[in-house]
C-alpha positions as a printed Julia matrix, in Angstrom:
217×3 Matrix{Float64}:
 59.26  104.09   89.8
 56.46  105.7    91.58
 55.82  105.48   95.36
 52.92  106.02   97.8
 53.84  109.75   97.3
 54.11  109.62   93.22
 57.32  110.75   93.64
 60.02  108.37   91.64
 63.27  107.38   93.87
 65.92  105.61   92.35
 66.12  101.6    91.38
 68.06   99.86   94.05
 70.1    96.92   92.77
 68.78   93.38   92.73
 70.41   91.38   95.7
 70.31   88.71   92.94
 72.08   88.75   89.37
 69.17   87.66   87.11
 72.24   87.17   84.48
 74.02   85.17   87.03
 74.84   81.22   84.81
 75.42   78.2    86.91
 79.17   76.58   85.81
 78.31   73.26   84.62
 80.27   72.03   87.56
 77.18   73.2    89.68
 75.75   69.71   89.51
 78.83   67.95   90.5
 78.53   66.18   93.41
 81.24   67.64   95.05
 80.03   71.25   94.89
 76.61   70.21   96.24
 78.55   68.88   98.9
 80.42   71.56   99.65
 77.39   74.0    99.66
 75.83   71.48  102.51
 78.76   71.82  104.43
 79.01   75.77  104.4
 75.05   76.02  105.01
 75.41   73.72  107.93
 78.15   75.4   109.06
 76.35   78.67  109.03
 73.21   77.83  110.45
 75.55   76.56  113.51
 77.28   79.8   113.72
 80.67   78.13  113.15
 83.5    79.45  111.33
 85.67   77.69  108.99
 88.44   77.8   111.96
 85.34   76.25  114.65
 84.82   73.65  112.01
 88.73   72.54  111.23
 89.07   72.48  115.05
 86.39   70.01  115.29
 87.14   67.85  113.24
 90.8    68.02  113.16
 90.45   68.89  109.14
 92.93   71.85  108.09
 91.64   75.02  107.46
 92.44   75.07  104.04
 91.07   71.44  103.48
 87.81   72.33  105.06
 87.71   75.49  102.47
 88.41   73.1    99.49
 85.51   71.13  100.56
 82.89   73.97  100.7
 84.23   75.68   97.52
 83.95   72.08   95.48
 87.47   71.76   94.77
 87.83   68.51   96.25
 86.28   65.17   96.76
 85.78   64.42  100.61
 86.14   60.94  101.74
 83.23   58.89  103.27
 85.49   59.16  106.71
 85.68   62.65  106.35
 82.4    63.42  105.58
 81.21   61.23  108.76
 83.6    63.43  110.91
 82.04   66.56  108.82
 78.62   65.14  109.84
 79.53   64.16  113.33
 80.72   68.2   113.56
 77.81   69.85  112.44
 75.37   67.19  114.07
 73.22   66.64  110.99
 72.88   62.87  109.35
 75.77   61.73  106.8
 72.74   62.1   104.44
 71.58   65.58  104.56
 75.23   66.07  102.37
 73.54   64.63   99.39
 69.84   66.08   99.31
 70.74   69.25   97.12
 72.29   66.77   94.34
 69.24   64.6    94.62
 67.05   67.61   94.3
 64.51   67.11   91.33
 64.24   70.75   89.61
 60.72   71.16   88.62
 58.99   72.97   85.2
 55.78   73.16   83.9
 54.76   73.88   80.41
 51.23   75.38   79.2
 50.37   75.99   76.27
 48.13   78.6    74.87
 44.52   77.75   75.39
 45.4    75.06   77.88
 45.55   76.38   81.1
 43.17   75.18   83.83
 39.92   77.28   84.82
 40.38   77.39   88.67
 38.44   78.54   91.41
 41.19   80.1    93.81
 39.93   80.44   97.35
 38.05   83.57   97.89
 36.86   83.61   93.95
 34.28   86.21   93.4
 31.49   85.17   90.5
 32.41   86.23   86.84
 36.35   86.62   87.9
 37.82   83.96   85.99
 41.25   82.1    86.59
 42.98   80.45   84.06
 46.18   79.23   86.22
 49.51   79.23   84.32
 51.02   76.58   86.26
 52.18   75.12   89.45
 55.2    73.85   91.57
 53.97   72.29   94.65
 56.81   71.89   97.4
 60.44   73.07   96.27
 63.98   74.13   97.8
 63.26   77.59   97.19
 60.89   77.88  100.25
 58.22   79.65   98.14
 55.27   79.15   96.88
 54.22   80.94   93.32
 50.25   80.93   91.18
 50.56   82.36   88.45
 47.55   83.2    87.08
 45.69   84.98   83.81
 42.44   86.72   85.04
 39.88   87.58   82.78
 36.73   90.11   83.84
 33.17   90.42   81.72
 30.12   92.18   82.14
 29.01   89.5    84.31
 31.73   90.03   86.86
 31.43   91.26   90.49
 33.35   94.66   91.59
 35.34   93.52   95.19
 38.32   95.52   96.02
 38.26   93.27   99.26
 40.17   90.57   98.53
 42.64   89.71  101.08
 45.54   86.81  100.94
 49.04   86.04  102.63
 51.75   87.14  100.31
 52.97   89.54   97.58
 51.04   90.02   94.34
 51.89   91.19   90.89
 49.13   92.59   88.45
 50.15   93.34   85.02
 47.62   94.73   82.59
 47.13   93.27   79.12
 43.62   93.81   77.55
 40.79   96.18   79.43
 40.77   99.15   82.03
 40.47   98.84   85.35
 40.28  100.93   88.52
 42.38   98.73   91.13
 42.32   99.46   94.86
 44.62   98.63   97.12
 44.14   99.83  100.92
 43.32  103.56  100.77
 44.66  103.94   96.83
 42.91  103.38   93.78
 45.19  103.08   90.32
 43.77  103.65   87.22
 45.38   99.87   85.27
 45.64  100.37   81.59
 47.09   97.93   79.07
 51.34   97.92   80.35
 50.6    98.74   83.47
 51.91   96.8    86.8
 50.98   96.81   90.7
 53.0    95.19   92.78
 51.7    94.79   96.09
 51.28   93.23  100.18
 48.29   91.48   99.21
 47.39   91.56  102.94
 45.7    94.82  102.5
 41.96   94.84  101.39
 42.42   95.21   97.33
 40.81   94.44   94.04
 38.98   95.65   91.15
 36.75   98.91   92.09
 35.69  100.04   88.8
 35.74   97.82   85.34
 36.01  100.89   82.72
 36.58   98.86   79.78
 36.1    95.35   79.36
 37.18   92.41   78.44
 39.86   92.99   81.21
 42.7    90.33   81.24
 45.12   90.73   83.69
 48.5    88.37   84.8
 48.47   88.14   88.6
 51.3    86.5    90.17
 50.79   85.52   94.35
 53.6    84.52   96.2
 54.14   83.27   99.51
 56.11   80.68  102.03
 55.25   77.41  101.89
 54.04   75.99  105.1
 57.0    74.32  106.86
């Protein structure tokens, strides 16, 4: 991996395990509830110990809760609720999550004008999930560039942003650094800094770029 020097420096691990599989137990009801209680917990800076003293649960009974392994009572979840001063129903929101997906199919993604869309820079976008528990907000989209299109390496957006390089050549800036984008290629980016296309060396470009950002709260 290259940096702003082109020297490489080593892969640090993912703080996530891509590989990681849900047990099918994740969508029990009692797990979801025991997640809620922990993140509650948490975000009051209580222990488990704060939290059994509160509500006069043991310990180990307020642990079997928040790992799922048992099935609080409506009384003890009003006493859990009464603790962590949050409504008896915020418990039940991550079971009663809907988990969004969105399907396209080749040829059928929408021609978009993103905000900021320079003329000839066309956006097919690859699909969308509006507001979600994640906190973040993704566009994917597929980016295609012609002899008709305008050379901006302005473009500036909250977020991070992917580029990865399918058909064409391209010379991409991004601040003070220009990258010659080849077929394979990938820039991944603070799309706050002034960037874009500088130089189209071979077209039909086609390009995935991938924005990210927090949704508004």
């Amino acid at each position: 991996m290259s940096t702003r020097s082109g020297k490489a420096e080593p892969a640090r691990a993912l703080s996530q395990d891509p590989h990681r599989v849900s047990e099918p137990r994740e969508k029990v009801l009692e797990v979801a509830i025991g997640r809620a209680v922990r993140n509650f917990r948490h975000q009051k800076g209580m222990t488990v110990a704060d939290l059994s003293k509160q509500t006069g649960l043991s310990i180990g009974m307020v642990s079997k809760i928040e790992n799922g392994i048992t099935s609080p009572s409506l009384t003890t979840l009003q006493v859990l609720a009464h603790a962590l001063s949050v409504p008896l129903t915020s418990f039940f929101r991550r079971y009663e999550e809907n988990r969004q997906v969105m399907h396209v199919k080749s040829g059928e993604a929408v021609v978009t004008e993103r905000a900021g869309t320079r003329a000839g820079h066309q956006y097919s976008l690859l699909g969308h999930i509006g507001e979600n528990a994640s906190g973040v907000i993704v566009e994917p989209y597929l980016i295609t560039l012609t002899e008709e299109s305008d050379i901006f390496p302005t473009f500036q957006h909250d977020g991070i942003e992917l580029l990865y390089m399918l058909e064409g050549e391209v010379v991409y800036r991004h601040g003070d650094q220009t990258f010659l984008m080849q077929p394979g290629d990938s820039l991944f980016f603070d799309a706050d800094a002034p960037h874009g296309p500088e130089a189209l060396n071979k077209l039909p470009a086609r390009y995935l770029s991938v924005i990210s950002y927090p949704q508004a709260s």
